[in-house]
Coordinates of C-alpha atoms in Angstrom, one line a residue:
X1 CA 53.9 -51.0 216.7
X2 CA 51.4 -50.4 213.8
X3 CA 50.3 -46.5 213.5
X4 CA 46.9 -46.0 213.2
X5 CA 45.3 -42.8 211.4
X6 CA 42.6 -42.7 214.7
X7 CA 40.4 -44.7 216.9
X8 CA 39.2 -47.7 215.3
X9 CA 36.8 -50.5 216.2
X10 CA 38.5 -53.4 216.9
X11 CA 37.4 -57.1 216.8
X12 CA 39.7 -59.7 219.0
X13 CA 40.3 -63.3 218.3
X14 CA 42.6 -64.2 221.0
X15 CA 42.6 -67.5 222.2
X16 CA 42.7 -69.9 224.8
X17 CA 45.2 -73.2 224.2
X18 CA 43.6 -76.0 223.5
X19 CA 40.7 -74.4 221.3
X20 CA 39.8 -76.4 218.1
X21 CA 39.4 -75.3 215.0
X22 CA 35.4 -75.8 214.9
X23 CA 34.4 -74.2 218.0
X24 CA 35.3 -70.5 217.1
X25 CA 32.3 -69.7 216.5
X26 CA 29.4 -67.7 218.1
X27 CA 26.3 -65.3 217.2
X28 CA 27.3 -61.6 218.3
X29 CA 25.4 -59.3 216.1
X30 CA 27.6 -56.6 217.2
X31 CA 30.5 -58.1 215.7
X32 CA 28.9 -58.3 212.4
X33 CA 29.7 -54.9 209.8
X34 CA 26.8 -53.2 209.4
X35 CA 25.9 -52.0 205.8
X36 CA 27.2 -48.4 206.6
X37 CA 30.7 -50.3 207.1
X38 CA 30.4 -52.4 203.8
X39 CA 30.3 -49.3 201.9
X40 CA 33.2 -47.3 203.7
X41 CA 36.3 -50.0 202.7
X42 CA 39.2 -48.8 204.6
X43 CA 41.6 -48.3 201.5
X44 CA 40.1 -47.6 198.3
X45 CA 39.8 -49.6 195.5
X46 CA 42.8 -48.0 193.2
X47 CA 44.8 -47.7 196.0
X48 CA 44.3 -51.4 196.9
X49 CA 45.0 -52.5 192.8
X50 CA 48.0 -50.5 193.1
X51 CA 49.7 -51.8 196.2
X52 CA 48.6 -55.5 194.6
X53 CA 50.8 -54.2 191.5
X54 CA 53.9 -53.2 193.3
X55 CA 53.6 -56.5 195.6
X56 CA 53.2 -58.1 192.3
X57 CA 56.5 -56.3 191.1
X58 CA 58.5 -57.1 193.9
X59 CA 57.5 -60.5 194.2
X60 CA 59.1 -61.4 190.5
X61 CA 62.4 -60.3 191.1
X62 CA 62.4 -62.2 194.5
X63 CA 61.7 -65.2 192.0
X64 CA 63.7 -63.8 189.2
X65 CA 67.3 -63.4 191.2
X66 CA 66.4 -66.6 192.9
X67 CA 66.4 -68.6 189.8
X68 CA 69.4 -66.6 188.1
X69 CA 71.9 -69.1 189.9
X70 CA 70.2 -72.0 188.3
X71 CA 70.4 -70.1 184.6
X72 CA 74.2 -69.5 185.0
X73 CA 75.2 -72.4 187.1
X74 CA 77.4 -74.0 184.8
X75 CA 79.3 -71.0 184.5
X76 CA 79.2 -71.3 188.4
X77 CA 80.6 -75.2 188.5
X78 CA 83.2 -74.3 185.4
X79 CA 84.5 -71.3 187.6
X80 CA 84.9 -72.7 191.0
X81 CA 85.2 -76.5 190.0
X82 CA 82.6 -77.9 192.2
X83 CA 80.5 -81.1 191.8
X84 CA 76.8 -81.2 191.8
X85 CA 76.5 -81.7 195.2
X86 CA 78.7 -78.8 196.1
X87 CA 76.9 -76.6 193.8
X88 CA 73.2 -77.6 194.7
X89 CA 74.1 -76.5 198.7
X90 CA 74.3 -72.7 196.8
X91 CA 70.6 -73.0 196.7
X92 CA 70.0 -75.1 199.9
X93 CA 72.1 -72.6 201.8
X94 CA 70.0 -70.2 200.7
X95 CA 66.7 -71.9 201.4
X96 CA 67.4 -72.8 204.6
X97 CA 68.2 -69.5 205.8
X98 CA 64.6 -69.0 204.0
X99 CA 63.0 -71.4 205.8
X100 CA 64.8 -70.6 209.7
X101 CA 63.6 -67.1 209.5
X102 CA 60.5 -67.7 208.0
X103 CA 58.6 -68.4 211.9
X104 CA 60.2 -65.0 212.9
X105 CA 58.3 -63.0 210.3
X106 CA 55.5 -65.0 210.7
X107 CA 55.3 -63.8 214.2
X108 CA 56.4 -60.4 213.9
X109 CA 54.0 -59.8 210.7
X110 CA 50.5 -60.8 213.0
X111 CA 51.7 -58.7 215.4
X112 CA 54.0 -55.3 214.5
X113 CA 53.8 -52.7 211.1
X114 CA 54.1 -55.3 208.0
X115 CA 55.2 -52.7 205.3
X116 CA 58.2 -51.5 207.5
X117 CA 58.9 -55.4 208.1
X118 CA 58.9 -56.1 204.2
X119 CA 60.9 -52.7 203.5
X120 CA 63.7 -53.9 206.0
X121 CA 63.7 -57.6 204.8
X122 CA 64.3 -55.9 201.0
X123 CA 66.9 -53.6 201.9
X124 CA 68.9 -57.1 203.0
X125 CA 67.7 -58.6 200.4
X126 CA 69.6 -55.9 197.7
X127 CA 72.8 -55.5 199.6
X128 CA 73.2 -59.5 200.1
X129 CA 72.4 -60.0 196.4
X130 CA 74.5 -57.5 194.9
X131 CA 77.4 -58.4 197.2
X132 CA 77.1 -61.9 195.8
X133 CA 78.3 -60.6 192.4
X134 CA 81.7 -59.7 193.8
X135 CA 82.9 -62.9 195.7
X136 CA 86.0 -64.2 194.0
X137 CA 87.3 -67.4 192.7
X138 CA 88.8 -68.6 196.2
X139 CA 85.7 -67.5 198.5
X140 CA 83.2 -70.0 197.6
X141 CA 82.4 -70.1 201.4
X142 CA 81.2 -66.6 201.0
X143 CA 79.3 -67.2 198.1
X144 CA 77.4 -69.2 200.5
X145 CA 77.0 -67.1 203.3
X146 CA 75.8 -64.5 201.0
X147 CA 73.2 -66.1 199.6
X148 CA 71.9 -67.4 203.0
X149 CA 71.7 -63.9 204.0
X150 CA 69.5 -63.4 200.8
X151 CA 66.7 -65.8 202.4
X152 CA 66.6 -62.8 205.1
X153 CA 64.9 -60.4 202.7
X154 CA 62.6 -63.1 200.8
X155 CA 61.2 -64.7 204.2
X156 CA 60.0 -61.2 205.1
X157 CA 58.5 -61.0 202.2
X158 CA 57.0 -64.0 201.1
X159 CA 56.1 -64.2 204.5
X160 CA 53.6 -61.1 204.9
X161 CA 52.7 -59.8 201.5
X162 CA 50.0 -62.3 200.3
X163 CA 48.6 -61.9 204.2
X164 CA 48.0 -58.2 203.0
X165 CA 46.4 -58.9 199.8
X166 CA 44.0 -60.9 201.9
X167 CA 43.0 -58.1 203.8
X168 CA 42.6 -55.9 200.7
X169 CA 40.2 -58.3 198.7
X170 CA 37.6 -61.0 200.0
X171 CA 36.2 -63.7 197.3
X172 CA 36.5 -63.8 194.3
X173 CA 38.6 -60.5 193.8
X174 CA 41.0 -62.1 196.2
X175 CA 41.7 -65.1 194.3
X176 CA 42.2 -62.9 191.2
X177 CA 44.9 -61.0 193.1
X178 CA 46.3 -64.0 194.6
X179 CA 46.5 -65.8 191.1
X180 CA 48.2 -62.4 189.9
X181 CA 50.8 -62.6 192.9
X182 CA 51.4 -66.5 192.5
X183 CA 51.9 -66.2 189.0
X184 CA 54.6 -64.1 189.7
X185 CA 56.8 -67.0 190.4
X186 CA 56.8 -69.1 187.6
X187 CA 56.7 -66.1 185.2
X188 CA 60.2 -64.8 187.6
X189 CA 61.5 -67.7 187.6
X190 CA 61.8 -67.8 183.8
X191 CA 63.0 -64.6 183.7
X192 CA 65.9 -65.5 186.2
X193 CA 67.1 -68.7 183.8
X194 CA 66.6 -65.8 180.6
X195 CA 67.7 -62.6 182.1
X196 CA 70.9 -64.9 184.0
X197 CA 71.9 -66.6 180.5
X198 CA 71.7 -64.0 178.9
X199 CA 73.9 -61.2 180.5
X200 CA 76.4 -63.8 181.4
X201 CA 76.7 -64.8 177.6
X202 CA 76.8 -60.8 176.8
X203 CA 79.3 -59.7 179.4
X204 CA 81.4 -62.8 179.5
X205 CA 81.0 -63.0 183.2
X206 CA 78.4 -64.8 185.1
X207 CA 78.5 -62.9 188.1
X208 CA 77.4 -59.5 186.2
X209 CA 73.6 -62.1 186.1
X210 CA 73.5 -61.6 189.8
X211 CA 73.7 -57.7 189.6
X212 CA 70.3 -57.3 187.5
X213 CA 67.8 -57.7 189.7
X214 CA 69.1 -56.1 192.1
X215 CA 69.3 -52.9 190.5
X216 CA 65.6 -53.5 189.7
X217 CA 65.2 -54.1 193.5
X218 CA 66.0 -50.7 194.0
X219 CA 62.6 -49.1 192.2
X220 CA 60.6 -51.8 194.1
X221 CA 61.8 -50.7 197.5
X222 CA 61.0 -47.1 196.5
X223 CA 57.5 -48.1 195.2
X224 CA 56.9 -50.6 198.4
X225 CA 57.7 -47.1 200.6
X226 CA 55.4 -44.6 198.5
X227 CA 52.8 -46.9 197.6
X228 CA 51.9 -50.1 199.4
X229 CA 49.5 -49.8 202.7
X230 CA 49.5 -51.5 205.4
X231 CA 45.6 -52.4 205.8
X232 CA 44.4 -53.5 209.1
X233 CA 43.9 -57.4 210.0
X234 CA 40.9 -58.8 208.8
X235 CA 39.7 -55.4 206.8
X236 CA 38.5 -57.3 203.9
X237 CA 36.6 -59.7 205.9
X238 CA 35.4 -56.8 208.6
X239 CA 35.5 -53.2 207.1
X240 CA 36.2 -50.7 208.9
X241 CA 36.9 -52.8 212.0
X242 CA 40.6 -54.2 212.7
X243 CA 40.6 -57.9 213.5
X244 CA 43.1 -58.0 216.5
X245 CA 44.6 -61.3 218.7
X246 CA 46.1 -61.7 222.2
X247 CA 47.2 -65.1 221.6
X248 CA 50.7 -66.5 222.3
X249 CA 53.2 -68.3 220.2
X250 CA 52.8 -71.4 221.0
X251 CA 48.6 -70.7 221.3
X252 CA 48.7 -69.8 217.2
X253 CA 50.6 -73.2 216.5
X254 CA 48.2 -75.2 218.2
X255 CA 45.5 -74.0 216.8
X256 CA 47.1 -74.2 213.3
X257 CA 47.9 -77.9 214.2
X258 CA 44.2 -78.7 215.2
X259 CA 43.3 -77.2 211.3
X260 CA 43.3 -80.8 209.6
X261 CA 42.9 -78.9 206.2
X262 CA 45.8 -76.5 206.6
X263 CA 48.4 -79.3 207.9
X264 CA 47.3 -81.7 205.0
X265 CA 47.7 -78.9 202.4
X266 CA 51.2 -78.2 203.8
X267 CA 51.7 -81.5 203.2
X268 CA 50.7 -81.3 199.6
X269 CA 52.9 -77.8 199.6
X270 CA 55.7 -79.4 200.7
X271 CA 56.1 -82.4 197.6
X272 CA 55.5 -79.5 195.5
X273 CA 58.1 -77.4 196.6
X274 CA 60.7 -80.5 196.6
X275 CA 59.8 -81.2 193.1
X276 CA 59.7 -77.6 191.5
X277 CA 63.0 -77.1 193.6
X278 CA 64.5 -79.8 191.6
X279 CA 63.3 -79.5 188.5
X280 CA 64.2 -75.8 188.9
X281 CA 67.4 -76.2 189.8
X282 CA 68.6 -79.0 187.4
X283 CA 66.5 -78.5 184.7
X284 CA 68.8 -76.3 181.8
X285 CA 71.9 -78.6 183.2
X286 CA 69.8 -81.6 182.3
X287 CA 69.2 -80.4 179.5
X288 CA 72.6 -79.2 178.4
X289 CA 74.4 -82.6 179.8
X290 CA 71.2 -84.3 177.5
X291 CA 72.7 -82.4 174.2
X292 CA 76.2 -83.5 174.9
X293 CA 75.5 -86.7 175.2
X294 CA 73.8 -87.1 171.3
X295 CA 76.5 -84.9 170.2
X296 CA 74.2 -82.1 169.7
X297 CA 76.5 -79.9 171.7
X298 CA 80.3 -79.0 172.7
X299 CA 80.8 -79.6 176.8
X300 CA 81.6 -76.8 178.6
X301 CA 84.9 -76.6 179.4
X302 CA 85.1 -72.6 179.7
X303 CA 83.2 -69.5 180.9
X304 CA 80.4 -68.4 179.4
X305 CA 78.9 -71.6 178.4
X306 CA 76.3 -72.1 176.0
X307 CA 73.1 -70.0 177.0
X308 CA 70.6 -72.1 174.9
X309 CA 68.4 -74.3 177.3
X310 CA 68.0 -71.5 179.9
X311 CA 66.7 -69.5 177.2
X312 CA 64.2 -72.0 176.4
X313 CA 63.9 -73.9 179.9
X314 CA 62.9 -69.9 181.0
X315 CA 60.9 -69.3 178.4
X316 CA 58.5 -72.7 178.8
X317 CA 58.6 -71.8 182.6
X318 CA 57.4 -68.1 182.2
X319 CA 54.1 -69.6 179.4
X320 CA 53.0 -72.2 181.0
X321 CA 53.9 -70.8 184.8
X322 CA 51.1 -67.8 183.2
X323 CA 48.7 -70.7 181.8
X324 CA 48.7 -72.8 184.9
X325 CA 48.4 -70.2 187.3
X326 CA 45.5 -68.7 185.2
X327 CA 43.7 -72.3 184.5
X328 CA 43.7 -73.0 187.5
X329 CA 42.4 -70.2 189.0
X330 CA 39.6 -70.0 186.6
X331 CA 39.0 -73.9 187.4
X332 CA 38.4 -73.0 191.2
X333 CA 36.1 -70.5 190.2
X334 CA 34.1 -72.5 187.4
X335 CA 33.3 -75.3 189.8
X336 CA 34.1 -73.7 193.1
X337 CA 30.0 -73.0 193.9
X338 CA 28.9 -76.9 192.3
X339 CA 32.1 -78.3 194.3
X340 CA 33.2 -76.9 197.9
X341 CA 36.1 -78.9 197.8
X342 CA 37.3 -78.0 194.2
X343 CA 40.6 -76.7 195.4
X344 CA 42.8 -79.0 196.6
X345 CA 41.7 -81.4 194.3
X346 CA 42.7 -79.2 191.6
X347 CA 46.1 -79.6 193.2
X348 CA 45.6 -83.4 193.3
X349 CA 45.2 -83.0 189.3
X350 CA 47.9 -81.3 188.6
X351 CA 50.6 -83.1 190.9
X352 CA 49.5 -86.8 190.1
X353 CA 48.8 -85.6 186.0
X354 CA 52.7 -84.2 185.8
X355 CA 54.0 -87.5 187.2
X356 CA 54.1 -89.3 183.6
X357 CA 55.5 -86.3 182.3
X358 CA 57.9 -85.9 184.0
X359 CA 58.8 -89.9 183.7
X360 CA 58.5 -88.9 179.9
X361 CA 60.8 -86.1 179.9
X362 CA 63.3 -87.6 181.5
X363 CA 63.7 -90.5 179.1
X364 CA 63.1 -89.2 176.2
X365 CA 66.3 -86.5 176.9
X366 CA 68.3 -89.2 175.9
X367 CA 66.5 -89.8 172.4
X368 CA 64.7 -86.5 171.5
X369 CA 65.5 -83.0 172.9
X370 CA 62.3 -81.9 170.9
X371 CA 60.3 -84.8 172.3
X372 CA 61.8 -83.7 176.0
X373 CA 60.5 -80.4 175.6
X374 CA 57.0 -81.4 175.1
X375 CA 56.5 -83.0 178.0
X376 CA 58.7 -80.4 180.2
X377 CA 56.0 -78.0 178.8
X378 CA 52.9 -80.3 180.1
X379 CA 54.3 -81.2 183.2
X380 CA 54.9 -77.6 183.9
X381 CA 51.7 -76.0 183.2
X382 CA 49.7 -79.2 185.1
X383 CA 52.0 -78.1 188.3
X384 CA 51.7 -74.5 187.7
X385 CA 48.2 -75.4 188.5
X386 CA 48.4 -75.4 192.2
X387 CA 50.3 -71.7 192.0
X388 CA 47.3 -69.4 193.0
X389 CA 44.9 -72.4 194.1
X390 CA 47.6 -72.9 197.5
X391 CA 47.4 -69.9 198.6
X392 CA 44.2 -69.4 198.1
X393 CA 43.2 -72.4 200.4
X394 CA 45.3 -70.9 203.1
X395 CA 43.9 -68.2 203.1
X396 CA 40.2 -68.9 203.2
X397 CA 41.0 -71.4 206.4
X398 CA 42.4 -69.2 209.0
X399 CA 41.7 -66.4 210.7
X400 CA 43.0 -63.0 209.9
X401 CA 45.2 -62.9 212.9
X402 CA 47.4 -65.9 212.0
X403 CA 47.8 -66.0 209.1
X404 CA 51.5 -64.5 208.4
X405 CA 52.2 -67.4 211.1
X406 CA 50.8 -69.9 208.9
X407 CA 52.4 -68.3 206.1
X408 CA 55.1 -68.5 208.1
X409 CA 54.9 -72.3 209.1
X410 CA 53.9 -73.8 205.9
X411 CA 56.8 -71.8 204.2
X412 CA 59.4 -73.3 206.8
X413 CA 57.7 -77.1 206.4
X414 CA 57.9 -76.9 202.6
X415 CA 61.7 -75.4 202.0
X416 CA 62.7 -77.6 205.3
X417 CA 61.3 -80.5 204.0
X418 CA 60.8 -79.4 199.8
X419 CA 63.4 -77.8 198.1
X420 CA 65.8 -76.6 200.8
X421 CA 67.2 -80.5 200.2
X422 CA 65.9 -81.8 196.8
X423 CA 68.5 -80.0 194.8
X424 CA 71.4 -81.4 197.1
X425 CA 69.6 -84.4 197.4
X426 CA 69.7 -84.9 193.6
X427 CA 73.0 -83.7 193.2
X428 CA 74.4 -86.5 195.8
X429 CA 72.9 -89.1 193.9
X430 CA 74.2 -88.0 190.5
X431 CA 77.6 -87.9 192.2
X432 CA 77.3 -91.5 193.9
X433 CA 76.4 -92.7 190.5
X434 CA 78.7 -91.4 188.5
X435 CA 80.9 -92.5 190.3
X436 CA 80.3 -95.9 190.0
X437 CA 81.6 -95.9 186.5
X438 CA 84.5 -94.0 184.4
X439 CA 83.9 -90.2 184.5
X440 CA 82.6 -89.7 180.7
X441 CA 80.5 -86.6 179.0
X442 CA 77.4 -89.1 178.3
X443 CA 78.2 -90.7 182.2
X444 CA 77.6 -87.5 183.5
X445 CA 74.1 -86.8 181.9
X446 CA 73.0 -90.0 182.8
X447 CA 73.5 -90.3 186.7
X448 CA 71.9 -87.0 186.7
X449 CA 69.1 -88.3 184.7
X450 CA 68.5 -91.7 186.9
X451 CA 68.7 -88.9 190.0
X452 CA 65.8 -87.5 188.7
X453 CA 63.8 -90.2 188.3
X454 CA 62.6 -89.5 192.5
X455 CA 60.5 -85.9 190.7
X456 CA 57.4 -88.1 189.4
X457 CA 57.2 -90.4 192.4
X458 CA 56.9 -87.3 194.7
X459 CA 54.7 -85.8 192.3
X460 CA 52.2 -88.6 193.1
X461 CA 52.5 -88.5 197.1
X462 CA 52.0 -84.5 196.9
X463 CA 48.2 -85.3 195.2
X464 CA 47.8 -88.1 197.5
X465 CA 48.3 -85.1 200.3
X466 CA 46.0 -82.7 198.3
X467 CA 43.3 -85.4 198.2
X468 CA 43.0 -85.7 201.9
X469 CA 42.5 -81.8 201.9
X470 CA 39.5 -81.9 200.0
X471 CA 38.3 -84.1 202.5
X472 CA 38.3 -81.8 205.3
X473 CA 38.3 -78.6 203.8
X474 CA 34.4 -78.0 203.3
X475 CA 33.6 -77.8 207.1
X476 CA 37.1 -75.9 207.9
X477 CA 35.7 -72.9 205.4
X478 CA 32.1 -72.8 207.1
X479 CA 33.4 -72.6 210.5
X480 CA 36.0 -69.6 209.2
X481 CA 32.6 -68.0 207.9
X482 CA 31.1 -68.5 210.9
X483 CA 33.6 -66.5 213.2
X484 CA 33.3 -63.5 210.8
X485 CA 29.7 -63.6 209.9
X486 CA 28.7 -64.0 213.8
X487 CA 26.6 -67.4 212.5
X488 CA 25.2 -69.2 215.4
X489 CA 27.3 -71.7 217.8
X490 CA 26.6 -75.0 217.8
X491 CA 26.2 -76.6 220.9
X492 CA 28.9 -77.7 223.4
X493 CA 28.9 -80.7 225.3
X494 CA 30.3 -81.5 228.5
X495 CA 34.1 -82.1 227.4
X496 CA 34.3 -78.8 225.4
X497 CA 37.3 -76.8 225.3
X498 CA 38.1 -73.9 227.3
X499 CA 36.2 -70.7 226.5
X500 CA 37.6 -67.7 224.2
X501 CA 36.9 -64.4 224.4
X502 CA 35.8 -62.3 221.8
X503 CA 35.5 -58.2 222.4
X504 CA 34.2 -55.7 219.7
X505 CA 36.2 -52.7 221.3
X506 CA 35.1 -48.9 220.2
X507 CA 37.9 -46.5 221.7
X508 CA 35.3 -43.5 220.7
X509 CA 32.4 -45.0 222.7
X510 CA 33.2 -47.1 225.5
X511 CA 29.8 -47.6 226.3
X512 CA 29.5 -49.5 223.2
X513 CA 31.8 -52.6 223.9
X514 CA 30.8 -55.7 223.9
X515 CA 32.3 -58.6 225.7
X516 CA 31.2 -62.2 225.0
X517 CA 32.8 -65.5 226.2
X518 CA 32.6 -68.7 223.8

């Protein structure tokens, strides 16, 4: 269980089932801080920019290793002469282990020690990753089962650490620090299709890619132990008070459920995550296959193959991964006090403006790689929009006491339903294409090419999904602010749902608790 450094007021949101979203609410002036709180914070500001830093640290080589597979994997196919489909279950192996344990962390982070959680799930995470380096030519299987056991380490993590930087920062801070985190990814995942490319093409051998990060994992664990905190529940929201829950399981999923904003948005999540899985994935192959094709470039018929469009595929990830992320979070804060709902339909933006850039890119490989390369870069940067903005929605939406389990959830929905399948998914198609005609160097890149062509029309449902967000999302955020302010409840009618209870608990002072029902 969660140490504690002594007696500490406490501030329960447990739950009955069957209570909606709108009706946690009540006024119970004891349960608001009090101006002597607001100017104790529980963890000081350096400390909390610090841990934010080493989250930040860790959180790009999750991202970077993840994406070194997809920089190297035609070094991969060349070496254990696999198809596309065959080599796309590497990374849907890998996500669905992500996505599987991602409800068990969930549930363990609202409830147990989350640094010691994270600091396990890493230690996996470095063994499993290194160990994938050594697998030989005749053990593809346990390049697979290796890289499942990866997704053990990253669902811990990805799981619990932006749920901490929520109860380190409130408003505007915590978007910053949440744009910072969620930058993270496309920045790493550059750095993953550089970084893989490029040792593989220096060493000779592609596997020496997967030993990089990590040996870089290795600091982060030590700077997780030393210097992250573990901050109480809610501690942003309610200094010097821990936000604590009795609620079951099954309690915290309905209540999620009933949260019309947060299931939309993981909707919107979800096409996002199947198109950047895809796009990540088959991007630099594209791109390679497109070269080949106008004669631009030798196939690869030997290990190490030519390193180029990772190089630059990474590097357009990394700039315009950083200029999304930061766009968008500035757009959120620009109009966020004139619009409520400026959020999601920042996401809407982005997701339905990359759609006829992507269509763009992937018809103008076969004509211009410059051409292709413009539009990759737009398309990018109008997705990365929705990086920091996501998260950010989640959580300003729910409570402090569920929200690794929506983390949790709307991580499992995405990869389950995102890019867990969109890499295989692609890769069958370009199979059952090419197959359709004489295998040929030009063949290949162009069933992957008409495979592709599913990323825009996703693109377009994912801001259909974001749009419906913003239609909800206004009076989700005002009832949130109600349950932490202590604003007054509006009034039930007959049919209401059963009552919650909410108790301000002070160990030191018994006499002092307060008990109210809603």
């Amino acid at each position: 269980m969660e140490p504690k450094e002594g007696p500490m007021p406490q501030r329960s949101l447990g739950s009955g089932s069957g209570l909606p979203y709108n009706s946690f609410v009540d006024s119970v002036s004891s349960l608001t801080p009090t101006a002597e709180d607001k100017e104790k914070p529980a963890i000081s500001p350096r400390r909390s920019y610090v841990a934010v830093a080493v989250l930040c640290y860790v959180n790009l080589l999750n991202y970077s290793e993840r994406y070194t597979i997809a920089g190297v994997l035609p070094d991969i196919q060349t070496f254990f002469d696999i198809s596309d489909s065959m080599a796309a279950l590497i990374q849907t192996v890998f996500i669905s282990s992500f996505l599987l344990l991602a409800p068990v962390f969930g549930y363990l982070g609202d409830r147990y020690n989350r640094k010691y959680i994270m600091i396990g799930g890493l230690s996996v995470w470095l063994v499993t990753a290194a160990g994938s380096s050594l697998v030989t030519k005749s053990y593809f299987w346990l390049l697979m089962l290796l890289r499942a056991m990866v997704g053990i380490g990253e669902a811990s993590y990805s799981t619990i650490a932006p749920t901490i930087i929520g109860d380190l920062f409130v408003g505007t801070r915590r978007s910053a620090m949440i744009c910072l985190f969620y930058i993270c990814i496309p920045v790493g995942s550059g750095l993953g299709y550089i970084t893989g490319a490029g040792v593989a093409h220096l060493t000779g051998d592609w596997r020496w890619a997967l030993r990089v990060t990590p040996i870089l994992g290795l600091v982060g664990l030590v700077l997780l132990v030393l210097l992250c905190p573990n901050p109480t529940r809610g501690a942003a929201e309610t200094p010097r008070e821990e936000v604590t829950g009795e609620s079951s399981y099954p309690e915290d999923v309905k209540y999620l459920l009933k949260n019309k904003s947060y299931v939309w948005s993981s909707l919107g999540v979800t096409a996002t995550s199947f198109l950047t899985g895809a796009l990540a994935f088959w991007a630099p192959t594209f791109l390679s296959r497109a070269q080949v094709s106008q004669g631009l470039q030798l196939p690869c018929v030997k290990e190490p193959c030519n390193p180029t469009d990772s190089y630059i595929f990474g590097a357009v990830t990394v700039v315009t991964g950083v200029l999304g992320a930061f766009l968008g979070s500035c757009l959120s804060r620009w109009f966020g006090k004139r619009i409520p709902n400026v959020d999601p339909l920042i996401c809407a933006i982005g997701l339905v403006g990359s759609a006829p850039c992507l269509f763009f890119t992937i018809f103008a490989a076969s004509k211009s790689i410059t051409a292709t390369y413009v539009f990759i870069f737009f398309a990018e940067m109008l997705i990365s929009l929705n990086w920091a903005v996501m998260a950010d929605i989640l959580l300003s939406i729910v409570i402090p006491t569920r929200r690794s389990t929506a983390e949790a959830l709307q991580i499992s929905v995405c990869h389950l339903l995102g890019d867990a399948g969109s890499p295989y998914f692609v890769g069958l198609i370009s199979d059952a294409i090419r197959k359709s005609e004489p295998a040929t160097h030009d063949w290949s890149f162009r069933s992957l090419q008409y495979s592709l062509v599913v990323c825009p029309f996703v693109a377009i449902v994912g801001g259909l999904f974001f749009f419906v967000t913003s239609l909800y999302i206004t009076e989700d955020r005002k009832a949130l602010a109600k349950l932490v302010e202590g604003a007054p409840q509006p009034q039930q009618g007959a049919n209401s749902e059963p009552p919650i209870e909410l108790s301000n608990k002070d160990k030191r002072n018994p006499k002092n608790n307060v008990s109210v029902n809603i």
